[in-house]
Amino acid sequence: MIGRLNHVAIAVPDLEAAVTIYRDILGGSVSEPRPLPEHGVTVVFVELPNTKIELLEPLGEGSAIAGFIEKNPAGGMHHLCYEVEDIIAARDKMLVEGARILGDGEPRIGAHGKPVLFLHPKDFCGTLLELEEA
Ligand code: CO
């Protein structure tokens, strides 16, 4: 069911500092910051030949990643995003398998304008997973 690794997301306390690291030190191609208030994050993407790195900074009150940054003050790997062909079919398969879907179980529009779902890390080897319809 899962296809390409769409991105690896890293939550950071300071997006500007993270952009400097990825653009100036690692020499990556980094997009302009984009606020996503409905997800409580500001995001940039680092384009790599085979995938992307998503750098996430908390945005606004009660950001979904605020607690993560509290536990990981220097930042850390937050989630992996796998592409799927059909997000509803993927959601239904996860429910049949007994996996927990975060939120109300309905896909939301993610950072790429495509529907996404998040799966509970305790059901997936301790890693938060995002599924994105490719
Ligand atoms: Co993501």
mmCIF file with all atom_site columns, C-alpha atoms and ligand atoms in Angstrom:
data_model
loop_
_atom_site.group_PDB
_atom_site.id
_atom_site.type_symbol
_atom_site.label_atom_id
_atom_site.label_alt_id
_atom_site.label_comp_id
_atom_site.label_asym_id
_atom_site.label_entity_id
_atom_site.label_seq_id
_atom_site.pdbx_PDB_ins_code
_atom_site.Cartn_x
_atom_site.Cartn_y
_atom_site.Cartn_z
_atom_site.occupancy
_atom_site.B_iso_or_equiv
_atom_site.pdbx_formal_charge
_atom_site.auth_seq_id
_atom_site.auth_comp_id
_atom_site.auth_asym_id
_atom_site.auth_atom_id
_atom_site.pdbx_PDB_model_num
ATOM   1   C  CA . MET A 1 1   ? 0.000   0.000  0.000  1.00 0.00 ? 1   MET A CA 1
ATOM   2   C  CA . ILE A 1 2   ? 2.649   2.553  0.927  1.00 0.00 ? 2   ILE A CA 1
ATOM   3   C  CA . GLY A 1 3   ? 4.600   4.068  -1.929 1.00 0.00 ? 3   GLY A CA 1
ATOM   4   C  CA . ARG A 1 4   ? 7.340   6.679  -2.068 1.00 0.00 ? 4   ARG A CA 1
ATOM   5   C  CA . LEU A 1 5   ? 8.738   8.381  1.003  1.00 0.00 ? 5   LEU A CA 1
ATOM   6   C  CA . ASN A 1 6   ? 7.298   11.844 0.384  1.00 0.00 ? 6   ASN A CA 1
ATOM   7   C  CA . HIS A 1 7   ? 9.163   13.555 3.218  1.00 0.00 ? 7   HIS A CA 1
ATOM   8   C  CA . VAL A 1 8   ? 10.809  13.291 6.602  1.00 0.00 ? 8   VAL A CA 1
ATOM   9   C  CA . ALA A 1 9   ? 9.585   16.000 8.976  1.00 0.00 ? 9   ALA A CA 1
ATOM   10  C  CA . ILE A 1 10  ? 11.828  17.574 11.593 1.00 0.00 ? 10  ILE A CA 1
ATOM   11  C  CA . ALA A 1 11  ? 10.286  19.795 14.260 1.00 0.00 ? 11  ALA A CA 1
ATOM   12  C  CA . VAL A 1 12  ? 12.483  22.745 15.207 1.00 0.00 ? 12  VAL A CA 1
ATOM   13  C  CA . PRO A 1 13  ? 12.245  25.487 17.820 1.00 0.00 ? 13  PRO A CA 1
ATOM   14  C  CA . ASP A 1 14  ? 13.622  28.170 15.445 1.00 0.00 ? 14  ASP A CA 1
ATOM   15  C  CA . LEU A 1 15  ? 12.815  27.863 11.745 1.00 0.00 ? 15  LEU A CA 1
ATOM   16  C  CA . GLU A 1 16  ? 15.200  30.617 10.674 1.00 0.00 ? 16  GLU A CA 1
ATOM   17  C  CA . ALA A 1 17  ? 18.114  28.862 12.386 1.00 0.00 ? 17  ALA A CA 1
ATOM   18  C  CA . ALA A 1 18  ? 17.065  25.539 10.811 1.00 0.00 ? 18  ALA A CA 1
ATOM   19  C  CA . VAL A 1 19  ? 16.883  27.126 7.342  1.00 0.00 ? 19  VAL A CA 1
ATOM   20  C  CA . THR A 1 20  ? 20.398  28.493 7.831  1.00 0.00 ? 20  THR A CA 1
ATOM   21  C  CA . ILE A 1 21  ? 21.615  24.999 8.720  1.00 0.00 ? 21  ILE A CA 1
ATOM   22  C  CA . TYR A 1 22  ? 19.934  23.300 5.755  1.00 0.00 ? 22  TYR A CA 1
ATOM   23  C  CA . ARG A 1 23  ? 20.598  26.043 3.180  1.00 0.00 ? 23  ARG A CA 1
ATOM   24  C  CA . ASP A 1 24  ? 23.962  27.495 4.157  1.00 0.00 ? 24  ASP A CA 1
ATOM   25  C  CA . ILE A 1 25  ? 25.713  24.653 5.968  1.00 0.00 ? 25  ILE A CA 1
ATOM   26  C  CA . LEU A 1 26  ? 24.265  21.582 4.222  1.00 0.00 ? 26  LEU A CA 1
ATOM   27  C  CA . GLY A 1 27  ? 23.799  23.363 0.888  1.00 0.00 ? 27  GLY A CA 1
ATOM   28  C  CA . GLY A 1 28  ? 20.178  22.282 0.414  1.00 0.00 ? 28  GLY A CA 1
ATOM   29  C  CA . SER A 1 29  ? 17.520  23.924 -1.734 1.00 0.00 ? 29  SER A CA 1
ATOM   30  C  CA . VAL A 1 30  ? 15.046  25.383 0.791  1.00 0.00 ? 30  VAL A CA 1
ATOM   31  C  CA . SER A 1 31  ? 11.575  26.794 -0.018 1.00 0.00 ? 31  SER A CA 1
ATOM   32  C  CA . GLU A 1 32  ? 10.081  30.000 1.408  1.00 0.00 ? 32  GLU A CA 1
ATOM   33  C  CA . PRO A 1 33  ? 8.406   29.587 4.826  1.00 0.00 ? 33  PRO A CA 1
ATOM   34  C  CA . ARG A 1 34  ? 4.677   28.909 4.642  1.00 0.00 ? 34  ARG A CA 1
ATOM   35  C  CA . PRO A 1 35  ? 2.378   29.366 7.655  1.00 0.00 ? 35  PRO A CA 1
ATOM   36  C  CA . LEU A 1 36  ? -0.284  26.650 7.974  1.00 0.00 ? 36  LEU A CA 1
ATOM   37  C  CA . PRO A 1 37  ? -2.443  27.964 10.833 1.00 0.00 ? 37  PRO A CA 1
ATOM   38  C  CA . GLU A 1 38  ? -4.913  25.063 10.543 1.00 0.00 ? 38  GLU A CA 1
ATOM   39  C  CA . HIS A 1 39  ? -2.012  22.681 11.330 1.00 0.00 ? 39  HIS A CA 1
ATOM   40  C  CA . GLY A 1 40  ? -0.382  24.987 13.904 1.00 0.00 ? 40  GLY A CA 1
ATOM   41  C  CA . VAL A 1 41  ? 2.951   25.064 12.086 1.00 0.00 ? 41  VAL A CA 1
ATOM   42  C  CA . THR A 1 42  ? 5.087   27.122 9.770  1.00 0.00 ? 42  THR A CA 1
ATOM   43  C  CA . VAL A 1 43  ? 6.813   24.896 7.250  1.00 0.00 ? 43  VAL A CA 1
ATOM   44  C  CA . VAL A 1 44  ? 9.637   24.955 4.728  1.00 0.00 ? 44  VAL A CA 1
ATOM   45  C  CA . PHE A 1 45  ? 10.636  22.125 2.417  1.00 0.00 ? 45  PHE A CA 1
ATOM   46  C  CA . VAL A 1 46  ? 14.160  21.097 1.542  1.00 0.00 ? 46  VAL A CA 1
ATOM   47  C  CA . GLU A 1 47  ? 14.117  19.506 -1.909 1.00 0.00 ? 47  GLU A CA 1
ATOM   48  C  CA . LEU A 1 48  ? 16.395  16.484 -2.213 1.00 0.00 ? 48  LEU A CA 1
ATOM   49  C  CA . PRO A 1 49  ? 16.849  14.340 -5.332 1.00 0.00 ? 49  PRO A CA 1
ATOM   50  C  CA . ASN A 1 50  ? 14.887  11.428 -3.861 1.00 0.00 ? 50  ASN A CA 1
ATOM   51  C  CA . THR A 1 51  ? 12.611  12.970 -1.217 1.00 0.00 ? 51  THR A CA 1
ATOM   52  C  CA . LYS A 1 52  ? 12.019  16.116 0.834  1.00 0.00 ? 52  LYS A CA 1
ATOM   53  C  CA . ILE A 1 53  ? 12.789  17.264 4.346  1.00 0.00 ? 53  ILE A CA 1
ATOM   54  C  CA . GLU A 1 54  ? 9.983   19.222 6.007  1.00 0.00 ? 54  GLU A CA 1
ATOM   55  C  CA . LEU A 1 55  ? 11.119  21.637 8.731  1.00 0.00 ? 55  LEU A CA 1
ATOM   56  C  CA . LEU A 1 56  ? 8.283   22.510 11.127 1.00 0.00 ? 56  LEU A CA 1
ATOM   57  C  CA . GLU A 1 57  ? 8.136   25.341 13.625 1.00 0.00 ? 57  GLU A CA 1
ATOM   58  C  CA . PRO A 1 58  ? 5.222   25.742 16.065 1.00 0.00 ? 58  PRO A CA 1
ATOM   59  C  CA . LEU A 1 59  ? 2.707   28.415 15.044 1.00 0.00 ? 59  LEU A CA 1
ATOM   60  C  CA . GLY A 1 60  ? 0.120   29.954 17.350 1.00 0.00 ? 60  GLY A CA 1
ATOM   61  C  CA . GLU A 1 61  ? -1.432  28.833 20.620 1.00 0.00 ? 61  GLU A CA 1
ATOM   62  C  CA . GLY A 1 62  ? -1.750  25.105 21.221 1.00 0.00 ? 62  GLY A CA 1
ATOM   63  C  CA . SER A 1 63  ? 0.323   24.069 18.212 1.00 0.00 ? 63  SER A CA 1
ATOM   64  C  CA . ALA A 1 64  ? 0.240   20.310 17.631 1.00 0.00 ? 64  ALA A CA 1
ATOM   65  C  CA . ILE A 1 65  ? 4.049   20.255 17.834 1.00 0.00 ? 65  ILE A CA 1
ATOM   66  C  CA . ALA A 1 66  ? 4.462   22.496 20.907 1.00 0.00 ? 66  ALA A CA 1
ATOM   67  C  CA . GLY A 1 67  ? 4.627   19.505 23.267 1.00 0.00 ? 67  GLY A CA 1
ATOM   68  C  CA . PHE A 1 68  ? 7.154   17.774 21.013 1.00 0.00 ? 68  PHE A CA 1
ATOM   69  C  CA . ILE A 1 69  ? 9.439   20.819 21.110 1.00 0.00 ? 69  ILE A CA 1
ATOM   70  C  CA . GLU A 1 70  ? 9.064   20.956 24.885 1.00 0.00 ? 70  GLU A CA 1
ATOM   71  C  CA . LYS A 1 71  ? 10.330  17.369 25.110 1.00 0.00 ? 71  LYS A CA 1
ATOM   72  C  CA . ASN A 1 72  ? 12.931  17.912 22.378 1.00 0.00 ? 72  ASN A CA 1
ATOM   73  C  CA . PRO A 1 73  ? 14.159  21.476 22.852 1.00 0.00 ? 73  PRO A CA 1
ATOM   74  C  CA . ALA A 1 74  ? 16.824  21.172 20.150 1.00 0.00 ? 74  ALA A CA 1
ATOM   75  C  CA . GLY A 1 75  ? 14.251  19.760 17.706 1.00 0.00 ? 75  GLY A CA 1
ATOM   76  C  CA . GLY A 1 76  ? 13.984  16.214 16.402 1.00 0.00 ? 76  GLY A CA 1
ATOM   77  C  CA . MET A 1 77  ? 12.481  13.874 13.868 1.00 0.00 ? 77  MET A CA 1
ATOM   78  C  CA . HIS A 1 78  ? 8.718   14.326 14.053 1.00 0.00 ? 78  HIS A CA 1
ATOM   79  C  CA . HIS A 1 79  ? 7.144   12.128 11.367 1.00 0.00 ? 79  HIS A CA 1
ATOM   80  C  CA . LEU A 1 80  ? 7.594   10.226 8.116  1.00 0.00 ? 80  LEU A CA 1
ATOM   81  C  CA . CYS A 1 81  ? 5.231   10.760 5.209  1.00 0.00 ? 81  CYS A CA 1
ATOM   82  C  CA . TYR A 1 82  ? 4.453   7.896  2.845  1.00 0.00 ? 82  TYR A CA 1
ATOM   83  C  CA . GLU A 1 83  ? 2.502   8.325  -0.353 1.00 0.00 ? 83  GLU A CA 1
ATOM   84  C  CA . VAL A 1 84  ? -0.641  6.280  -0.977 1.00 0.00 ? 84  VAL A CA 1
ATOM   85  C  CA . GLU A 1 85  ? -2.780  6.121  -4.099 1.00 0.00 ? 85  GLU A CA 1
ATOM   86  C  CA . ASP A 1 86  ? -6.146  6.449  -2.376 1.00 0.00 ? 86  ASP A CA 1
ATOM   87  C  CA . ILE A 1 87  ? -6.345  8.086  1.059  1.00 0.00 ? 87  ILE A CA 1
ATOM   88  C  CA . ILE A 1 88  ? -9.840  6.774  1.850  1.00 0.00 ? 88  ILE A CA 1
ATOM   89  C  CA . ALA A 1 89  ? -8.916  3.205  0.901  1.00 0.00 ? 89  ALA A CA 1
ATOM   90  C  CA . ALA A 1 90  ? -5.750  3.569  3.027  1.00 0.00 ? 90  ALA A CA 1
ATOM   91  C  CA . ARG A 1 91  ? -7.768  4.950  5.964  1.00 0.00 ? 91  ARG A CA 1
ATOM   92  C  CA . ASP A 1 92  ? -10.260 2.108  5.748  1.00 0.00 ? 92  ASP A CA 1
ATOM   93  C  CA . LYS A 1 93  ? -7.488  -0.490 5.642  1.00 0.00 ? 93  LYS A CA 1
ATOM   94  C  CA . MET A 1 94  ? -5.853  1.057  8.712  1.00 0.00 ? 94  MET A CA 1
ATOM   95  C  CA . LEU A 1 95  ? -9.171  0.925  10.578 1.00 0.00 ? 95  LEU A CA 1
ATOM   96  C  CA . VAL A 1 96  ? -9.638  -2.751 9.625  1.00 0.00 ? 96  VAL A CA 1
ATOM   97  C  CA . GLU A 1 97  ? -6.081  -3.425 10.876 1.00 0.00 ? 97  GLU A CA 1
ATOM   98  C  CA . GLY A 1 98  ? -6.951  -1.785 14.197 1.00 0.00 ? 98  GLY A CA 1
ATOM   99  C  CA . ALA A 1 99  ? -4.551  1.133  13.790 1.00 0.00 ? 99  ALA A CA 1
ATOM   100 C  CA . ARG A 1 100 ? -5.426  4.445  15.390 1.00 0.00 ? 100 ARG A CA 1
ATOM   101 C  CA . ILE A 1 101 ? -5.911  7.490  13.191 1.00 0.00 ? 101 ILE A CA 1
ATOM   102 C  CA . LEU A 1 102 ? -5.344  10.857 14.795 1.00 0.00 ? 102 LEU A CA 1
ATOM   103 C  CA . GLY A 1 103 ? -8.116  13.444 14.869 1.00 0.00 ? 103 GLY A CA 1
ATOM   104 C  CA . ASP A 1 104 ? -11.580 12.633 13.590 1.00 0.00 ? 104 ASP A CA 1
ATOM   105 C  CA . GLY A 1 105 ? -10.351 10.133 10.995 1.00 0.00 ? 105 GLY A CA 1
ATOM   106 C  CA . GLU A 1 106 ? -11.200 12.387 8.077  1.00 0.00 ? 106 GLU A CA 1
ATOM   107 C  CA . PRO A 1 107 ? -8.360  13.371 5.731  1.00 0.00 ? 107 PRO A CA 1
ATOM   108 C  CA . ARG A 1 108 ? -7.266  17.006 5.926  1.00 0.00 ? 108 ARG A CA 1
ATOM   109 C  CA . ILE A 1 109 ? -5.492  19.061 3.309  1.00 0.00 ? 109 ILE A CA 1
ATOM   110 C  CA . GLY A 1 110 ? -1.768  18.948 4.073  1.00 0.00 ? 110 GLY A CA 1
ATOM   111 C  CA . ALA A 1 111 ? 1.204   21.129 3.248  1.00 0.00 ? 111 ALA A CA 1
ATOM   112 C  CA . HIS A 1 112 ? 1.161   20.117 -0.437 1.00 0.00 ? 112 HIS A CA 1
ATOM   113 C  CA . GLY A 1 113 ? -2.532  20.779 -0.974 1.00 0.00 ? 113 GLY A CA 1
ATOM   114 C  CA . LYS A 1 114 ? -3.270  17.048 -0.932 1.00 0.00 ? 114 LYS A CA 1
ATOM   115 C  CA . PRO A 1 115 ? -5.317  15.012 1.559  1.00 0.00 ? 115 PRO A CA 1
ATOM   116 C  CA . VAL A 1 116 ? -3.363  13.576 4.482  1.00 0.00 ? 116 VAL A CA 1
ATOM   117 C  CA . LEU A 1 117 ? -3.960  11.448 7.582  1.00 0.00 ? 117 LEU A CA 1
ATOM   118 C  CA . PHE A 1 118 ? -1.784  10.893 10.633 1.00 0.00 ? 118 PHE A CA 1
ATOM   119 C  CA . LEU A 1 119 ? -1.407  7.464  12.268 1.00 0.00 ? 119 LEU A CA 1
ATOM   120 C  CA . HIS A 1 120 ? -0.670  6.899  15.939 1.00 0.00 ? 120 HIS A CA 1
ATOM   121 C  CA . PRO A 1 121 ? 3.050   6.346  16.645 1.00 0.00 ? 121 PRO A CA 1
ATOM   122 C  CA . LYS A 1 122 ? 2.319   3.569  19.168 1.00 0.00 ? 122 LYS A CA 1
ATOM   123 C  CA . ASP A 1 123 ? 0.874   1.468  16.339 1.00 0.00 ? 123 ASP A CA 1
ATOM   124 C  CA . PHE A 1 124 ? 3.822   2.082  13.990 1.00 0.00 ? 124 PHE A CA 1
ATOM   125 C  CA . CYS A 1 125 ? 7.126   1.275  15.692 1.00 0.00 ? 125 CYS A CA 1
ATOM   126 C  CA . GLY A 1 126 ? 7.125   4.463  17.736 1.00 0.00 ? 126 GLY A CA 1
ATOM   127 C  CA . THR A 1 127 ? 7.018   6.717  14.680 1.00 0.00 ? 127 THR A CA 1
ATOM   128 C  CA . LEU A 1 128 ? 4.250   9.155  13.815 1.00 0.00 ? 128 LEU A CA 1
ATOM   129 C  CA . LEU A 1 129 ? 3.223   8.423  10.220 1.00 0.00 ? 129 LEU A CA 1
ATOM   130 C  CA . GLU A 1 130 ? 1.571   10.711 7.730  1.00 0.00 ? 130 GLU A CA 1
ATOM   131 C  CA . LEU A 1 131 ? -0.141  9.221  4.687  1.00 0.00 ? 131 LEU A CA 1
ATOM   132 C  CA . GLU A 1 132 ? -0.538  11.534 1.710  1.00 0.00 ? 132 GLU A CA 1
ATOM   133 C  CA . GLU A 1 133 ? -2.562  10.847 -1.401 1.00 0.00 ? 133 GLU A CA 1
ATOM   134 C  CA . ALA A 1 134 ? -0.047  11.148 -4.226 1.00 0.00 ? 134 ALA A CA 1
HETATM 135 CO CO . CO  B 2 .   ? 4.372   16.118 6.894  1.00 0.00 ? 1   CO  B CO 1
#
